[in-house]
PDB file of C-alpha atoms in Angstrom:
ATOM      1  CA  GLN A   1      -0.022  -0.008   0.004  1.00 69.00           C
ATOM      2  CA  LYS A   2       1.559   3.221  -1.143  1.00 74.00           C
ATOM      3  CA  GLU A   3       1.319   5.857   1.615  1.00 90.00           C
ATOM      4  CA  VAL A   4       1.703   9.542   1.910  1.00 94.00           C
ATOM      5  CA  GLU A   5       1.821  10.982   5.386  1.00 94.00           C
ATOM      6  CA  GLN A   6       1.352  14.502   6.680  1.00 94.00           C
ATOM      7  CA  ASN A   7       0.837  16.037  10.064  1.00 86.00           C
ATOM      8  CA  SER A   8      -2.880  16.736  10.297  1.00 80.00           C
ATOM      9  CA  GLY A   9      -2.415  19.929  12.275  1.00 83.00           C
ATOM     10  CA  PRO A  10      -3.797  22.380  12.756  1.00 91.00           C
ATOM     11  CA  LEU A  11      -0.589  24.349  12.237  1.00 96.00           C
ATOM     12  CA  SER A  12      -1.005  27.893  13.484  1.00 97.00           C
ATOM     13  CA  VAL A  13       1.427  30.640  12.502  1.00 97.00           C
ATOM     14  CA  PRO A  14       1.248  34.382  13.010  1.00 97.00           C
ATOM     15  CA  GLU A  15       0.729  36.621   9.954  1.00 97.00           C
ATOM     16  CA  GLY A  16       4.035  37.338   8.248  1.00 97.00           C
ATOM     17  CA  ALA A  17       5.760  34.233   9.552  1.00 98.00           C
ATOM     18  CA  ILE A  18       7.066  31.247   7.574  1.00 97.00           C
ATOM     19  CA  ALA A  19       4.733  28.223   7.499  1.00 97.00           C
ATOM     20  CA  SER A  20       6.478  24.876   6.992  1.00 97.00           C
ATOM     21  CA  LEU A  21       4.437  21.864   5.807  1.00 97.00           C
ATOM     22  CA  ASN A  22       5.929  18.431   5.642  1.00 96.00           C
ATOM     23  CA  CYS A  23       5.151  15.241   3.795  1.00 96.00           C
ATOM     24  CA  THR A  24       6.742  11.760   3.627  1.00 96.00           C
ATOM     25  CA  TYR A  25       5.961   9.014   1.124  1.00 95.00           C
ATOM     26  CA  SER A  26       6.566   5.274   1.073  1.00 93.00           C
ATOM     27  CA  ASP A  27       6.977   4.408  -2.610  1.00 88.00           C
ATOM     28  CA  ARG A  28      10.596   4.891  -3.642  1.00 87.00           C
ATOM     29  CA  VAL A  29       9.789   4.880  -7.367  1.00 87.00           C
ATOM     30  CA  SER A  30       7.626   8.033  -7.066  1.00 87.00           C
ATOM     31  CA  GLN A  31       8.557  10.571  -9.625  1.00 88.00           C
ATOM     32  CA  SER A  32       6.195  13.473  -9.346  1.00 93.00           C
ATOM     33  CA  PHE A  33       5.268  15.481  -6.290  1.00 96.00           C
ATOM     34  CA  PHE A  34       2.533  18.076  -5.831  1.00 96.00           C
ATOM     35  CA  TRP A  35       1.054  20.407  -3.317  1.00 97.00           C
ATOM     36  CA  TYR A  36      -2.615  21.199  -3.491  1.00 97.00           C
ATOM     37  CA  ARG A  37      -4.486  23.815  -1.425  1.00 98.00           C
ATOM     38  CA  GLN A  38      -8.052  23.270  -0.381  1.00 97.00           C
ATOM     39  CA  TYR A  39     -10.150  25.962   1.172  1.00 96.00           C
ATOM     40  CA  SER A  40     -13.008  24.880   3.397  1.00 93.00           C
ATOM     41  CA  GLY A  41     -15.951  23.804   1.298  1.00 91.00           C
ATOM     42  CA  LYS A  42     -13.943  24.075  -1.900  1.00 94.00           C
ATOM     43  CA  SER A  43     -12.138  21.697  -4.180  1.00 95.00           C
ATOM     44  CA  PRO A  44      -8.337  21.241  -4.198  1.00 96.00           C
ATOM     45  CA  GLU A  45      -6.230  23.414  -6.516  1.00 96.00           C
ATOM     46  CA  LEU A  46      -2.662  22.853  -7.548  1.00 95.00           C
ATOM     47  CA  ILE A  47      -0.127  25.379  -6.185  1.00 96.00           C
ATOM     48  CA  MET A  48       3.226  23.628  -6.726  1.00 95.00           C
ATOM     49  CA  SER A  49       4.761  20.647  -8.473  1.00 95.00           C
ATOM     50  CA  ILE A  50       8.307  19.420  -8.141  1.00 96.00           C
ATOM     51  CA  TYR A  51      10.155  16.568  -9.916  1.00 94.00           C
ATOM     52  CA  SER A  52      13.854  16.956  -8.976  1.00 94.00           C
ATOM     53  CA  ASN A  53      15.776  16.992  -5.751  1.00 95.00           C
ATOM     54  CA  GLY A  54      16.257  20.474  -4.343  1.00 96.00           C
ATOM     55  CA  ASP A  55      14.156  23.598  -4.093  1.00 96.00           C
ATOM     56  CA  LYS A  56      11.669  25.119  -6.418  1.00 97.00           C
ATOM     57  CA  GLU A  57      10.353  28.617  -5.784  1.00 97.00           C
ATOM     58  CA  ASP A  58       7.170  30.279  -6.993  1.00 96.00           C
ATOM     59  CA  GLY A  59       6.415  33.661  -5.398  1.00 97.00           C
ATOM     60  CA  ARG A  60       5.952  33.151  -1.647  1.00 97.00           C
ATOM     61  CA  PHE A  61       5.956  29.376  -2.056  1.00 98.00           C
ATOM     62  CA  THR A  62       8.979  27.063  -2.039  1.00 98.00           C
ATOM     63  CA  ALA A  63       8.727  23.335  -2.529  1.00 97.00           C
ATOM     64  CA  GLN A  64      11.627  21.138  -1.388  1.00 97.00           C
ATOM     65  CA  LEU A  65      12.226  17.542  -2.405  1.00 97.00           C
ATOM     66  CA  ASN A  66      14.655  14.946  -1.005  1.00 96.00           C
ATOM     67  CA  LYS A  67      14.124  11.660  -2.736  1.00 95.00           C
ATOM     68  CA  ALA A  68      16.720   9.819  -0.657  1.00 94.00           C
ATOM     69  CA  SER A  69      14.800  10.653   2.481  1.00 95.00           C
ATOM     70  CA  GLN A  70      11.438  10.304   0.715  1.00 95.00           C
ATOM     71  CA  TYR A  71      10.477  13.738   1.958  1.00 95.00           C
ATOM     72  CA  VAL A  72       8.838  16.719   0.390  1.00 97.00           C
ATOM     73  CA  SER A  73       7.998  20.042   2.051  1.00 97.00           C
ATOM     74  CA  LEU A  74       6.269  23.295   1.290  1.00 98.00           C
ATOM     75  CA  LEU A  75       7.330  26.638   2.770  1.00 98.00           C
ATOM     76  CA  ILE A  76       5.085  29.652   2.733  1.00 98.00           C
ATOM     77  CA  ARG A  77       6.895  32.865   3.360  1.00 98.00           C
ATOM     78  CA  ASP A  78       5.170  36.006   4.676  1.00 98.00           C
ATOM     79  CA  SER A  79       2.055  33.968   5.520  1.00 98.00           C
ATOM     80  CA  GLN A  80      -1.316  35.715   5.092  1.00 97.00           C
ATOM     81  CA  PRO A  81      -4.697  34.934   6.605  1.00 97.00           C
ATOM     82  CA  SER A  82      -5.753  34.104   3.090  1.00 97.00           C
ATOM     83  CA  ASP A  83      -3.273  31.176   3.170  1.00 98.00           C
ATOM     84  CA  SER A  84      -5.436  29.537   5.870  1.00 97.00           C
ATOM     85  CA  ALA A  85      -6.498  26.237   4.209  1.00 97.00           C
ATOM     86  CA  THR A  86      -5.761  22.557   4.161  1.00 96.00           C
ATOM     87  CA  TYR A  87      -2.608  21.647   2.143  1.00 97.00           C
ATOM     88  CA  LEU A  88      -2.588  18.268   0.471  1.00 96.00           C
ATOM     89  CA  CYS A  89       0.625  16.542  -0.574  1.00 97.00           C
ATOM     90  CA  ALA A  90       0.279  14.237  -3.608  1.00 96.00           C
ATOM     91  CA  VAL A  91       2.745  11.773  -5.113  1.00 95.00           C
ATOM     92  CA  ARG A  92       2.722   9.865  -8.405  1.00 91.00           C
ATOM     93  CA  GLY A  93       4.834   7.152  -9.947  1.00 86.00           C
ATOM     94  CA  TYR A  94       5.186   6.867 -13.694  1.00 79.00           C
ATOM     95  CA  GLY A  95       1.858   5.788 -15.238  1.00 79.00           C
ATOM     96  CA  GLN A  96       0.342   5.444 -11.829  1.00 84.00           C
ATOM     97  CA  ASN A  97      -2.412   7.112  -9.950  1.00 88.00           C
ATOM     98  CA  PHE A  98      -2.008  10.094  -7.683  1.00 92.00           C
ATOM     99  CA  VAL A  99      -1.767   9.255  -4.015  1.00 94.00           C
ATOM    100  CA  PHE A 100      -2.780  12.023  -1.616  1.00 95.00           C
ATOM    101  CA  GLY A 101      -1.809  12.597   1.956  1.00 94.00           C
ATOM    102  CA  PRO A 102      -4.530  13.387   4.534  1.00 93.00           C
ATOM    103  CA  GLY A 103      -3.671  17.082   4.449  1.00 95.00           C
ATOM    104  CA  THR A 104      -2.350  19.618   6.988  1.00 95.00           C
ATOM    105  CA  ARG A 105      -4.723  22.316   8.143  1.00 95.00           C
ATOM    106  CA  LEU A 106      -2.935  25.684   8.288  1.00 97.00           C
ATOM    107  CA  SER A 107      -4.291  28.640  10.266  1.00 97.00           C
ATOM    108  CA  VAL A 108      -2.591  32.012   9.812  1.00 97.00           C
ATOM    109  CA  LEU A 109      -3.455  34.264  12.711  1.00 96.00           C
ATOM    110  CA  PRO A 110      -3.792  38.062  12.022  1.00 93.00           C
TER     111      PRO A 110
ATOM    112  CA  LYS B   1     -13.052  27.664 -20.791  1.00 71.00           C
ATOM    113  CA  ALA B   2     -15.595  25.973 -18.528  1.00 82.00           C
ATOM    114  CA  GLY B   3     -14.167  24.062 -15.541  1.00 93.00           C
ATOM    115  CA  VAL B   4     -14.910  20.542 -14.467  1.00 97.00           C
ATOM    116  CA  THR B   5     -18.642  20.145 -13.880  1.00 97.00           C
ATOM    117  CA  GLN B   6     -20.079  17.632 -11.473  1.00 98.00           C
ATOM    118  CA  THR B   7     -23.762  16.842 -10.963  1.00 97.00           C
ATOM    119  CA  PRO B   8     -25.642  16.698  -8.765  1.00 97.00           C
ATOM    120  CA  ARG B   9     -24.107  18.877  -6.076  1.00 96.00           C
ATOM    121  CA  TYR B  10     -25.839  17.094  -3.237  1.00 97.00           C
ATOM    122  CA  LEU B  11     -27.528  13.687  -2.924  1.00 97.00           C
ATOM    123  CA  ILE B  12     -29.384  11.978  -0.052  1.00 97.00           C
ATOM    124  CA  LYS B  13     -29.925   8.264  -0.392  1.00 97.00           C
ATOM    125  CA  THR B  14     -30.807   5.418   1.930  1.00 97.00           C
ATOM    126  CA  ARG B  15     -28.919   2.241   2.539  1.00 97.00           C
ATOM    127  CA  GLY B  16     -29.259  -0.333  -0.185  1.00 97.00           C
ATOM    128  CA  GLN B  17     -30.011   2.136  -2.945  1.00 98.00           C
ATOM    129  CA  GLN B  18     -27.725   2.849  -5.849  1.00 98.00           C
ATOM    130  CA  VAL B  19     -26.484   6.210  -7.121  1.00 98.00           C
ATOM    131  CA  THR B  20     -24.954   7.594 -10.291  1.00 98.00           C
ATOM    132  CA  LEU B  21     -22.712  10.687 -10.300  1.00 98.00           C
ATOM    133  CA  SER B  22     -21.784  12.587 -13.381  1.00 98.00           C
ATOM    134  CA  CYS B  23     -18.593  14.508 -14.306  1.00 98.00           C
ATOM    135  CA  SER B  24     -17.961  16.638 -17.446  1.00 98.00           C
ATOM    136  CA  PRO B  25     -14.243  17.365 -17.816  1.00 96.00           C
ATOM    137  CA  ILE B  26     -12.648  20.569 -19.169  1.00 95.00           C
ATOM    138  CA  SER B  27     -12.882  20.654 -22.955  1.00 93.00           C
ATOM    139  CA  GLY B  28      -9.978  18.781 -24.481  1.00 90.00           C
ATOM    140  CA  HIS B  29      -9.124  16.810 -21.335  1.00 92.00           C
ATOM    141  CA  ARG B  30      -9.380  13.101 -21.957  1.00 92.00           C
ATOM    142  CA  SER B  31      -8.337  11.851 -18.529  1.00 93.00           C
ATOM    143  CA  VAL B  32     -10.936  11.769 -15.829  1.00 96.00           C
ATOM    144  CA  SER B  33     -10.312  10.411 -12.327  1.00 96.00           C
ATOM    145  CA  TRP B  34     -12.570  10.048  -9.281  1.00 98.00           C
ATOM    146  CA  TYR B  35     -11.751  10.434  -5.599  1.00 98.00           C
ATOM    147  CA  GLN B  36     -13.584   9.893  -2.359  1.00 97.00           C
ATOM    148  CA  GLN B  37     -12.950  12.510   0.346  1.00 96.00           C
ATOM    149  CA  THR B  38     -13.879  11.987   4.003  1.00 93.00           C
ATOM    150  CA  PRO B  39     -12.645  13.772   7.101  1.00 86.00           C
ATOM    151  CA  GLY B  40     -10.992  10.650   8.410  1.00 77.00           C
ATOM    152  CA  GLN B  41      -9.392   9.193   5.281  1.00 81.00           C
ATOM    153  CA  GLY B  42      -8.647  12.221   3.145  1.00 84.00           C
ATOM    154  CA  LEU B  43      -8.618  11.948  -0.623  1.00 93.00           C
ATOM    155  CA  GLN B  44      -8.819   8.294  -1.714  1.00 95.00           C
ATOM    156  CA  PHE B  45      -8.396   7.404  -5.405  1.00 95.00           C
ATOM    157  CA  LEU B  46     -11.234   5.396  -6.935  1.00 97.00           C
ATOM    158  CA  PHE B  47     -10.374   5.043 -10.606  1.00 94.00           C
ATOM    159  CA  GLU B  48      -9.035   6.888 -13.701  1.00 94.00           C
ATOM    160  CA  TYR B  49     -10.351   6.722 -17.209  1.00 95.00           C
ATOM    161  CA  PHE B  50      -8.716   7.713 -20.427  1.00 92.00           C
ATOM    162  CA  SER B  51     -10.302   7.431 -23.859  1.00 91.00           C
ATOM    163  CA  GLU B  52     -13.165   5.339 -22.477  1.00 94.00           C
ATOM    164  CA  THR B  53     -10.750   2.819 -20.861  1.00 94.00           C
ATOM    165  CA  GLN B  54     -10.172   2.366 -17.170  1.00 94.00           C
ATOM    166  CA  ARG B  55      -6.447   2.841 -16.661  1.00 91.00           C
ATOM    167  CA  ASN B  56      -6.059   2.604 -12.921  1.00 89.00           C
ATOM    168  CA  LYS B  57      -8.270   1.466 -10.064  1.00 93.00           C
ATOM    169  CA  GLY B  58      -8.031   2.096  -6.339  1.00 93.00           C
ATOM    170  CA  ASN B  59      -8.747  -0.162  -3.458  1.00 92.00           C
ATOM    171  CA  PHE B  60     -12.531   0.029  -3.308  1.00 96.00           C
ATOM    172  CA  PRO B  61     -15.079  -2.763  -3.461  1.00 96.00           C
ATOM    173  CA  GLY B  62     -16.764  -3.825  -6.675  1.00 96.00           C
ATOM    174  CA  ARG B  63     -19.855  -1.778  -5.669  1.00 97.00           C
ATOM    175  CA  PHE B  64     -17.986   1.214  -7.042  1.00 98.00           C
ATOM    176  CA  SER B  65     -17.828   1.313 -10.787  1.00 97.00           C
ATOM    177  CA  GLY B  66     -17.427   3.897 -13.473  1.00 97.00           C
ATOM    178  CA  ARG B  67     -17.337   4.521 -17.174  1.00 97.00           C
ATOM    179  CA  GLN B  68     -16.282   7.130 -19.642  1.00 97.00           C
ATOM    180  CA  PHE B  69     -18.061   8.097 -22.800  1.00 97.00           C
ATOM    181  CA  SER B  70     -16.670   9.050 -26.174  1.00 95.00           C
ATOM    182  CA  ASN B  71     -17.043  12.742 -25.322  1.00 94.00           C
ATOM    183  CA  SER B  72     -14.876  12.190 -22.161  1.00 95.00           C
ATOM    184  CA  ARG B  73     -17.804  12.675 -19.840  1.00 97.00           C
ATOM    185  CA  SER B  74     -17.658  10.158 -17.002  1.00 98.00           C
ATOM    186  CA  GLU B  75     -20.098   8.571 -14.641  1.00 98.00           C
ATOM    187  CA  MET B  76     -19.495   6.849 -11.321  1.00 98.00           C
ATOM    188  CA  ASN B  77     -21.996   4.303  -9.915  1.00 98.00           C
ATOM    189  CA  VAL B  78     -22.257   3.012  -6.412  1.00 98.00           C
ATOM    190  CA  SER B  79     -24.620   0.134  -5.842  1.00 95.00           C
ATOM    191  CA  THR B  80     -25.995  -1.196  -2.540  1.00 97.00           C
ATOM    192  CA  LEU B  81     -25.126   1.987  -0.665  1.00 98.00           C
ATOM    193  CA  GLU B  82     -23.739   1.697   2.870  1.00 97.00           C
ATOM    194  CA  LEU B  83     -23.556   4.323   5.591  1.00 97.00           C
ATOM    195  CA  GLY B  84     -19.802   4.491   5.207  1.00 95.00           C
ATOM    196  CA  ASP B  85     -20.190   5.621   1.569  1.00 97.00           C
ATOM    197  CA  SER B  86     -21.249   9.014   2.804  1.00 97.00           C
ATOM    198  CA  ALA B  87     -18.562  11.323   1.460  1.00 97.00           C
ATOM    199  CA  LEU B  88     -17.651  14.065  -0.907  1.00 97.00           C
ATOM    200  CA  TYR B  89     -16.953  12.592  -4.358  1.00 98.00           C
ATOM    201  CA  LEU B  90     -14.561  14.592  -6.430  1.00 98.00           C
ATOM    202  CA  CYS B  91     -13.849  14.306 -10.153  1.00 98.00           C
ATOM    203  CA  ALA B  92     -10.703  15.601 -11.665  1.00 97.00           C
ATOM    204  CA  SER B  93      -9.682  16.006 -15.258  1.00 95.00           C
ATOM    205  CA  ARG B  94      -6.252  16.626 -16.855  1.00 92.00           C
ATOM    206  CA  GLN B  95      -4.661  16.890 -20.244  1.00 86.00           C
ATOM    207  CA  GLU B  96      -2.544  14.018 -21.451  1.00 75.00           C
ATOM    208  CA  THR B  97       0.159  13.084 -21.829  1.00 60.00           C
ATOM    209  CA  THR B  98       2.803  15.046 -20.053  1.00 62.00           C
ATOM    210  CA  ASN B  99       0.609  17.408 -18.089  1.00 70.00           C
ATOM    211  CA  GLU B 100       0.046  16.133 -14.589  1.00 83.00           C
ATOM    212  CA  LYS B 101      -2.020  19.059 -13.247  1.00 90.00           C
ATOM    213  CA  LEU B 102      -5.350  17.874 -11.936  1.00 94.00           C
ATOM    214  CA  PHE B 103      -8.372  20.186 -12.254  1.00 95.00           C
ATOM    215  CA  PHE B 104     -11.065  19.299  -9.689  1.00 97.00           C
ATOM    216  CA  GLY B 105     -14.776  19.769  -9.888  1.00 97.00           C
ATOM    217  CA  SER B 106     -16.819  21.075  -6.989  1.00 96.00           C
ATOM    218  CA  GLY B 107     -17.789  17.570  -6.026  1.00 97.00           C
ATOM    219  CA  THR B 108     -20.928  15.716  -5.151  1.00 97.00           C
ATOM    220  CA  GLN B 109     -21.757  15.456  -1.475  1.00 97.00           C
ATOM    221  CA  LEU B 110     -23.428  12.067  -0.906  1.00 98.00           C
ATOM    222  CA  SER B 111     -25.256  11.368   2.358  1.00 97.00           C
ATOM    223  CA  VAL B 112     -26.450   7.853   2.988  1.00 97.00           C
ATOM    224  CA  LEU B 113     -29.113   7.491   5.681  1.00 96.00           C
TER     225      LEU B 113
END
């Protein structure tokens, strides 16, 4: 059974701080890694994808991947109350289905 | 471009009944996948269809089935409903072959009484 694990939270950070979200996965042949954001009552939307070891930055978001440790993270700099949502980590092997983690609920306090 | 459309938005059924959910993908997207979302289990993969063929299937009982039509629209059927089937059912579409971005619909909230 391929698994993706995340701390369920809630993770509370003050406005302007860095939020750090973590994810581990069990399938070593996973090739593609994603972070989705899901606001309460809404459907998930893709915010970051990463395929190679290292960091990938997009605005206030940085995804980090370490395949040796089977670990992927998402950093949100200058956190805003509008970032309050559940963040889902997803992993995919070549030709396989997407496996989602349970999500981490982030709360950014004004 | 219209997004992924799921109907109906809400459904209330009783145990033992069956239900059919519908999903229309974004125009040009030929891959459609279905997920079950519950507070305890998160997003669980049900199945994926591409060009009317089931490509992957998750670990769900045979009561859960699906199909895809030539226009890429997809339906999901659950027979002999159980209380534990109460969940949000999400459909997602994506372009093939190299694009892995999933576009989700608003979902169908199914309540089984």
